[in-house]
PDB file of C-alpha atoms in Angstrom:
ATOM      1  CA  MET A 221     -15.457 -24.311  29.424  1.00 50.00           C
ATOM      2  CA  ALA A 222     -17.286 -24.552  32.754  1.00 50.00           C
ATOM      3  CA  SER A 223     -15.334 -27.666  33.799  1.00 59.00           C
ATOM      4  CA  HIS A 224     -12.026 -25.978  32.954  1.00 58.00           C
ATOM      5  CA  GLN A 225     -13.012 -22.924  35.002  1.00 58.00           C
ATOM      6  CA  LYS A 226     -13.934 -25.173  37.909  1.00 57.00           C
ATOM      7  CA  LYS A 227     -10.504 -26.818  37.774  1.00 66.00           C
ATOM      8  CA  VAL A 228      -8.806 -23.411  37.786  1.00 65.00           C
ATOM      9  CA  ILE A 229     -10.752 -22.210  40.828  1.00 65.00           C
ATOM     10  CA  GLU A 230     -10.551 -25.450  42.827  1.00 64.00           C
ATOM     11  CA  ARG A 231      -6.811 -25.921  42.287  1.00 65.00           C
ATOM     12  CA  ASP A 232      -5.850 -22.246  42.554  1.00 77.00           C
ATOM     13  CA  ALA A 233      -4.267 -22.828  39.148  1.00 88.00           C
ATOM     14  CA  SER A 234      -3.050 -20.627  36.354  1.00 92.00           C
ATOM     15  CA  LEU A 235      -5.187 -20.795  33.221  1.00 93.00           C
ATOM     16  CA  VAL A 236      -2.993 -21.148  30.134  1.00 96.00           C
ATOM     17  CA  PHE A 237      -3.801 -21.063  26.420  1.00 97.00           C
ATOM     18  CA  THR A 238      -1.083 -22.112  23.954  1.00 98.00           C
ATOM     19  CA  ASP A 239      -0.736 -22.021  20.198  1.00 97.00           C
ATOM     20  CA  GLU A 240       1.892 -21.942  17.450  1.00 97.00           C
ATOM     21  CA  SER A 241       2.199 -19.850  14.311  1.00 95.00           C
ATOM     22  CA  GLY A 242       4.585 -19.182  11.446  1.00 93.00           C
ATOM     23  CA  PHE A 243       5.868 -15.854  10.152  1.00 91.00           C
ATOM     24  CA  LEU A 244       7.035 -15.824   6.529  1.00 86.00           C
ATOM     25  CA  LEU A 245       9.621 -13.634   4.821  1.00 78.00           C
ATOM     26  CA  LEU A 246       6.936 -12.870   2.245  1.00 71.00           C
ATOM     27  CA  PRO A 247       5.295  -9.650   3.506  1.00 66.00           C
ATOM     28  CA  LEU A 248       1.622  -9.558   4.464  1.00 57.00           C
ATOM     29  CA  VAL A 249       0.370  -6.720   2.269  1.00 51.00           C
ATOM     30  CA  ARG A 250      -2.128  -4.265   3.750  1.00 50.00           C
ATOM     31  CA  ARG A 251      -3.485  -0.908   2.596  1.00 54.00           C
ATOM     32  CA  THR A 252      -1.178   2.042   3.336  1.00 55.00           C
ATOM     33  CA  LEU A 253      -1.549   5.824   3.537  1.00 51.00           C
ATOM     34  CA  ALA A 254       0.663   6.355   0.465  1.00 51.00           C
ATOM     35  CA  PRO A 255      -0.526   9.116  -1.899  1.00 57.00           C
ATOM     36  CA  ARG A 256      -2.755   7.949  -4.757  1.00 61.00           C
ATOM     37  CA  GLY A 257      -0.677   6.788  -7.702  1.00 57.00           C
ATOM     38  CA  HIS A 258       2.419   6.173  -5.516  1.00 54.00           C
ATOM     39  CA  THR A 259       1.880   2.603  -4.414  1.00 53.00           C
ATOM     40  CA  PRO A 260       4.887   1.466  -2.322  1.00 53.00           C
ATOM     41  CA  LEU A 261       7.029  -1.249  -3.869  1.00 52.00           C
ATOM     42  CA  MET A 262       7.950  -4.103  -1.546  1.00 53.00           C
ATOM     43  CA  ARG A 263      10.886  -6.060  -2.905  1.00 59.00           C
ATOM     44  CA  HIS A 264      11.410  -9.268  -0.990  1.00 55.00           C
ATOM     45  CA  ARG A 265      13.810 -12.203  -1.112  1.00 59.00           C
ATOM     46  CA  ALA A 266      11.412 -14.755   0.252  1.00 54.00           C
ATOM     47  CA  ARG A 267      11.853 -18.398  -0.583  1.00 60.00           C
ATOM     48  CA  GLN A 268       9.118 -20.942  -0.098  1.00 60.00           C
ATOM     49  CA  ARG A 269      10.351 -22.409   3.218  1.00 72.00           C
ATOM     50  CA  ASP A 270      11.926 -19.358   4.852  1.00 85.00           C
ATOM     51  CA  LYS A 271      10.003 -18.714   8.058  1.00 91.00           C
ATOM     52  CA  VAL A 272      10.106 -18.157  11.791  1.00 94.00           C
ATOM     53  CA  SER A 273       7.904 -20.444  13.859  1.00 96.00           C
ATOM     54  CA  VAL A 274       6.693 -19.247  17.257  1.00 97.00           C
ATOM     55  CA  ALA A 275       5.169 -21.047  20.238  1.00 98.00           C
ATOM     56  CA  ALA A 276       3.281 -18.838  22.678  1.00 98.00           C
ATOM     57  CA  ALA A 277       1.363 -19.195  25.921  1.00 98.00           C
ATOM     58  CA  LEU A 278      -1.041 -16.641  27.386  1.00 97.00           C
ATOM     59  CA  THR A 279      -1.429 -17.157  31.125  1.00 95.00           C
ATOM     60  CA  LEU A 280      -4.066 -15.845  33.508  1.00 91.00           C
ATOM     61  CA  SER A 281      -3.061 -15.798  37.182  1.00 85.00           C
ATOM     62  CA  PRO A 282      -5.234 -17.554  39.808  1.00 76.00           C
ATOM     63  CA  ALA A 283      -6.139 -14.183  41.319  1.00 70.00           C
ATOM     64  CA  ARG A 284      -7.147 -13.132  37.775  1.00 65.00           C
ATOM     65  CA  THR A 285      -5.279  -9.864  38.195  1.00 74.00           C
ATOM     66  CA  HIS A 286      -2.376 -10.497  35.825  1.00 88.00           C
ATOM     67  CA  VAL A 287      -2.020 -11.789  32.258  1.00 93.00           C
ATOM     68  CA  ASN A 288       1.367 -12.885  30.979  1.00 96.00           C
ATOM     69  CA  LEU A 289       2.868 -13.889  27.650  1.00 97.00           C
ATOM     70  CA  HIS A 290       5.524 -16.569  27.297  1.00 98.00           C
ATOM     71  CA  TYR A 291       6.979 -17.222  23.858  1.00 98.00           C
ATOM     72  CA  GLN A 292       9.851 -18.845  21.987  1.00 98.00           C
ATOM     73  CA  THR A 293      10.867 -18.335  18.366  1.00 98.00           C
ATOM     74  CA  TYR A 294      12.288 -21.062  16.116  1.00 97.00           C
ATOM     75  CA  PRO A 295      13.923 -19.690  12.943  1.00 96.00           C
ATOM     76  CA  ASN A 296      13.507 -22.019   9.952  1.00 92.00           C
ATOM     77  CA  THR A 297      12.094 -24.763  12.191  1.00 92.00           C
ATOM     78  CA  TYR A 298       8.667 -26.303  12.562  1.00 92.00           C
ATOM     79  CA  VAL A 299       7.072 -26.783  15.977  1.00 96.00           C
ATOM     80  CA  ASN A 300       6.516 -30.522  16.371  1.00 97.00           C
ATOM     81  CA  ASN A 301       5.602 -32.396  19.555  1.00 97.00           C
ATOM     82  CA  VAL A 302       9.236 -32.522  20.705  1.00 98.00           C
ATOM     83  CA  VAL A 303       9.731 -28.766  20.315  1.00 98.00           C
ATOM     84  CA  TYR A 304       6.319 -28.059  21.858  1.00 98.00           C
ATOM     85  CA  THR A 305       7.134 -30.233  24.867  1.00 98.00           C
ATOM     86  CA  GLN A 306      10.433 -28.398  25.374  1.00 98.00           C
ATOM     87  CA  PHE A 307       8.528 -25.112  25.280  1.00 98.00           C
ATOM     88  CA  LEU A 308       6.087 -26.376  27.922  1.00 98.00           C
ATOM     89  CA  ARG A 309       8.947 -27.559  30.138  1.00 98.00           C
ATOM     90  CA  GLN A 310      10.359 -24.026  30.084  1.00 97.00           C
ATOM     91  CA  LEU A 311       6.901 -22.658  30.898  1.00 97.00           C
ATOM     92  CA  LEU A 312       6.537 -25.067  33.837  1.00 97.00           C
ATOM     93  CA  ARG A 313       9.835 -23.818  35.267  1.00 95.00           C
ATOM     94  CA  ARG A 314       8.479 -20.253  35.250  1.00 94.00           C
ATOM     95  CA  VAL A 315       4.953 -20.986  36.480  1.00 92.00           C
ATOM     96  CA  VAL A 316       5.361 -23.009  39.676  1.00 88.00           C
ATOM     97  CA  ARG A 317       1.698 -23.444  40.655  1.00 90.00           C
ATOM     98  CA  PRO A 318      -0.810 -25.893  39.083  1.00 93.00           C
ATOM     99  CA  ILE A 319      -1.616 -25.191  35.439  1.00 95.00           C
ATOM    100  CA  VAL A 320      -4.830 -25.839  33.544  1.00 94.00           C
ATOM    101  CA  LEU A 321      -3.620 -25.672  29.943  1.00 96.00           C
ATOM    102  CA  ILE A 322      -5.905 -25.454  26.917  1.00 95.00           C
ATOM    103  CA  HIS A 323      -4.737 -26.027  23.344  1.00 96.00           C
ATOM    104  CA  ASP A 324      -6.104 -27.329  20.051  1.00 95.00           C
ATOM    105  CA  GLY A 325      -5.933 -30.899  18.818  1.00 94.00           C
ATOM    106  CA  GLY A 326      -2.938 -30.397  16.516  1.00 94.00           C
ATOM    107  CA  ASN A 327      -0.416 -33.215  16.065  1.00 95.00           C
ATOM    108  CA  MET A 328       2.261 -31.208  17.893  1.00 96.00           C
ATOM    109  CA  HIS A 329       0.113 -31.483  21.027  1.00 97.00           C
ATOM    110  CA  LYS A 330       0.012 -35.287  20.991  1.00 96.00           C
ATOM    111  CA  GLY A 331       2.316 -38.268  21.263  1.00 97.00           C
ATOM    112  CA  ASP A 332       4.910 -39.736  23.597  1.00 97.00           C
ATOM    113  CA  PRO A 333       6.788 -36.472  24.393  1.00 97.00           C
ATOM    114  CA  VAL A 334       3.558 -34.846  25.620  1.00 97.00           C
ATOM    115  CA  ARG A 335       2.534 -37.935  27.609  1.00 97.00           C
ATOM    116  CA  GLU A 336       5.977 -38.029  29.256  1.00 97.00           C
ATOM    117  CA  LEU A 337       5.644 -34.357  30.155  1.00 97.00           C
ATOM    118  CA  CYS A 338       2.292 -34.990  31.862  1.00 96.00           C
ATOM    119  CA  HIS A 339       3.865 -37.883  33.775  1.00 97.00           C
ATOM    120  CA  ASP A 340       6.799 -35.686  34.896  1.00 97.00           C
ATOM    121  CA  PHE A 341       4.535 -32.773  35.922  1.00 96.00           C
ATOM    122  CA  PRO A 342       1.327 -33.984  37.625  1.00 95.00           C
ATOM    123  CA  ARG A 343       0.393 -30.334  38.297  1.00 95.00           C
ATOM    124  CA  LEU A 344      -0.140 -29.910  34.530  1.00 96.00           C
ATOM    125  CA  ASP A 345      -3.732 -30.525  33.414  1.00 95.00           C
ATOM    126  CA  LEU A 346      -4.023 -30.614  29.599  1.00 95.00           C
ATOM    127  CA  ASN A 347      -7.349 -29.867  27.889  1.00 94.00           C
ATOM    128  CA  VAL A 348      -8.235 -29.799  24.184  1.00 94.00           C
ATOM    129  CA  LEU A 349     -10.366 -27.182  22.448  1.00 92.00           C
ATOM    130  CA  PRO A 350     -13.228 -28.342  20.206  1.00 90.00           C
ATOM    131  CA  PRO A 351     -12.200 -29.010  16.571  1.00 88.00           C
ATOM    132  CA  TYR A 352     -12.136 -26.031  14.205  1.00 86.00           C
ATOM    133  CA  ALA A 353     -12.604 -23.472  16.960  1.00 87.00           C
ATOM    134  CA  PRO A 354      -9.601 -21.107  16.786  1.00 88.00           C
ATOM    135  CA  GLU A 355     -11.854 -18.239  17.876  1.00 90.00           C
ATOM    136  CA  LEU A 356     -11.930 -19.794  21.366  1.00 92.00           C
ATOM    137  CA  ASN A 357      -8.177 -19.401  21.847  1.00 95.00           C
ATOM    138  CA  PRO A 358      -6.917 -15.944  22.949  1.00 96.00           C
ATOM    139  CA  THR A 359      -3.517 -16.751  21.419  1.00 97.00           C
ATOM    140  CA  GLU A 360      -5.095 -16.656  17.952  1.00 96.00           C
ATOM    141  CA  HIS A 361      -5.897 -12.988  18.569  1.00 96.00           C
ATOM    142  CA  LEU A 362      -2.251 -12.419  19.466  1.00 97.00           C
ATOM    143  CA  TRP A 363      -1.218 -13.815  16.070  1.00 95.00           C
ATOM    144  CA  ASN A 364      -3.800 -11.691  14.295  1.00 93.00           C
ATOM    145  CA  PHE A 365      -2.560  -8.533  16.011  1.00 93.00           C
ATOM    146  CA  GLU A 366       1.079  -9.354  15.342  1.00 92.00           C
ATOM    147  CA  LYS A 367       0.672 -10.268  11.676  1.00 90.00           C
ATOM    148  CA  ASP A 368      -2.142  -7.976  10.567  1.00 85.00           C
ATOM    149  CA  LYS A 369      -1.144  -4.898  12.554  1.00 83.00           C
ATOM    150  CA  GLU A 370       2.433  -4.924  13.830  1.00 82.00           C
ATOM    151  CA  LEU A 371       4.213  -6.652  10.934  1.00 85.00           C
ATOM    152  CA  ALA A 372       1.902  -5.751   8.037  1.00 77.00           C
ATOM    153  CA  ASN A 373       3.922  -4.548   5.003  1.00 71.00           C
ATOM    154  CA  PHE A 374       7.175  -5.428   6.796  1.00 76.00           C
ATOM    155  CA  VAL A 375       9.830  -6.691   4.362  1.00 79.00           C
ATOM    156  CA  PRO A 376      12.719  -8.375   6.212  1.00 83.00           C
ATOM    157  CA  HIS A 377      15.939  -9.077   4.344  1.00 83.00           C
ATOM    158  CA  ASP A 378      16.428 -12.493   5.885  1.00 88.00           C
ATOM    159  CA  VAL A 379      15.187 -14.889   8.551  1.00 90.00           C
ATOM    160  CA  LYS A 380      17.467 -13.352  11.168  1.00 93.00           C
ATOM    161  CA  GLU A 381      15.883  -9.912  10.706  1.00 91.00           C
ATOM    162  CA  LEU A 382      12.388 -11.404  10.753  1.00 92.00           C
ATOM    163  CA  ASP A 383      13.153 -13.334  13.956  1.00 95.00           C
ATOM    164  CA  SER A 384      14.492 -10.179  15.595  1.00 95.00           C
ATOM    165  CA  ALA A 385      11.380  -8.189  14.620  1.00 93.00           C
ATOM    166  CA  VAL A 386       8.992 -10.880  15.886  1.00 95.00           C
ATOM    167  CA  ARG A 387      10.829 -11.194  19.215  1.00 96.00           C
ATOM    168  CA  SER A 388      10.966  -7.414  19.638  1.00 95.00           C
ATOM    169  CA  ASP A 389       7.221  -7.049  19.036  1.00 95.00           C
ATOM    170  CA  LEU A 390       6.300  -9.938  21.329  1.00 97.00           C
ATOM    171  CA  GLN A 391       8.542  -8.587  24.075  1.00 97.00           C
ATOM    172  CA  GLU A 392       6.771  -5.235  23.859  1.00 96.00           C
ATOM    173  CA  ILE A 393       3.355  -6.916  23.988  1.00 96.00           C
ATOM    174  CA  LYS A 394       4.501  -8.997  26.988  1.00 96.00           C
ATOM    175  CA  TYR A 395       4.639  -5.863  29.148  1.00 95.00           C
ATOM    176  CA  ASP A 396       1.387  -4.337  27.892  1.00 96.00           C
ATOM    177  CA  GLN A 397      -1.324  -5.584  30.281  1.00 94.00           C
ATOM    178  CA  GLN A 398      -4.071  -3.703  28.485  1.00 94.00           C
ATOM    179  CA  ARG A 399      -3.160  -5.287  25.148  1.00 95.00           C
ATOM    180  CA  LEU A 400      -2.847  -8.779  26.650  1.00 95.00           C
ATOM    181  CA  ARG A 401      -6.291  -8.489  28.218  1.00 93.00           C
ATOM    182  CA  THR A 402      -7.867  -7.590  24.885  1.00 94.00           C
ATOM    183  CA  PHE A 403      -6.867 -11.032  23.564  1.00 95.00           C
ATOM    184  CA  PHE A 404      -8.950 -12.660  26.310  1.00 92.00           C
ATOM    185  CA  GLU A 405     -11.782 -10.167  25.873  1.00 90.00           C
ATOM    186  CA  ALA A 406     -11.980 -11.024  22.157  1.00 91.00           C
ATOM    187  CA  VAL A 407     -12.729 -14.672  22.944  1.00 90.00           C
ATOM    188  CA  LYS A 408     -16.426 -15.538  23.071  1.00 78.00           C
ATOM    189  CA  LEU A 409     -16.326 -17.711  26.184  1.00 72.00           C
ATOM    190  CA  PRO A 410     -18.447 -17.586  29.350  1.00 65.00           C
ATOM    191  CA  TRP A 411     -15.841 -16.409  31.835  1.00 58.00           C
ATOM    192  CA  ASP A 412     -18.013 -17.324  34.857  1.00 53.00           C
ATOM    193  CA  GLY A 413     -15.947 -16.880  37.979  1.00 47.00           C
ATOM    194  CA  LEU A 414     -13.019 -15.571  35.941  1.00 48.00           C
ATOM    195  CA  THR A 415     -14.223 -12.068  35.179  1.00 43.00           C
ATOM    196  CA  THR A 416     -12.185 -10.018  37.625  1.00 42.00           C
ATOM    197  CA  ILE A 417      -9.788  -8.578  35.046  1.00 41.00           C
ATOM    198  CA  PHE A 418     -12.314  -7.976  32.279  1.00 41.00           C
TER     199      PHE A 418
END
């Protein structure tokens, strides 16, 4: 990560981590505080492919004083390289300075649409995480918090309700600086030169 940090400092760039995840209609069951012998019943209407996909970007400002969350939901759609590129184009319209972006080596992060994006936006510097290292991406901790804490035992009636709940939760997290910083703090990376906010 030292080379990525050097790029961020030298270019006065925003550091960005991106990732995608899927939220299913099938509830993620977790222990509750229900009285013993009165286990809650969760009746769901989930079908195998019903889901809400989400693309998210956690950004750290060059001054390292502000973390931001950008996200987009895609009901009953998968995030492929075309969708991912559209998401990044929206991000690049919001973040006008140079960007050092770090993501994993998934197929949605490769191919002609991504190469065209890099050609159109020279201020975008793409970097790939090592294989099988989700613990190095702060966005993974966002998904864990959202699924395991916020939406645990949530039983939506349909994809529309699930999409609304996911967007509502992410919008609330977006304005919680303390929560956003915990996602970076949870990552075991040497934040040399980038420790101001932590």
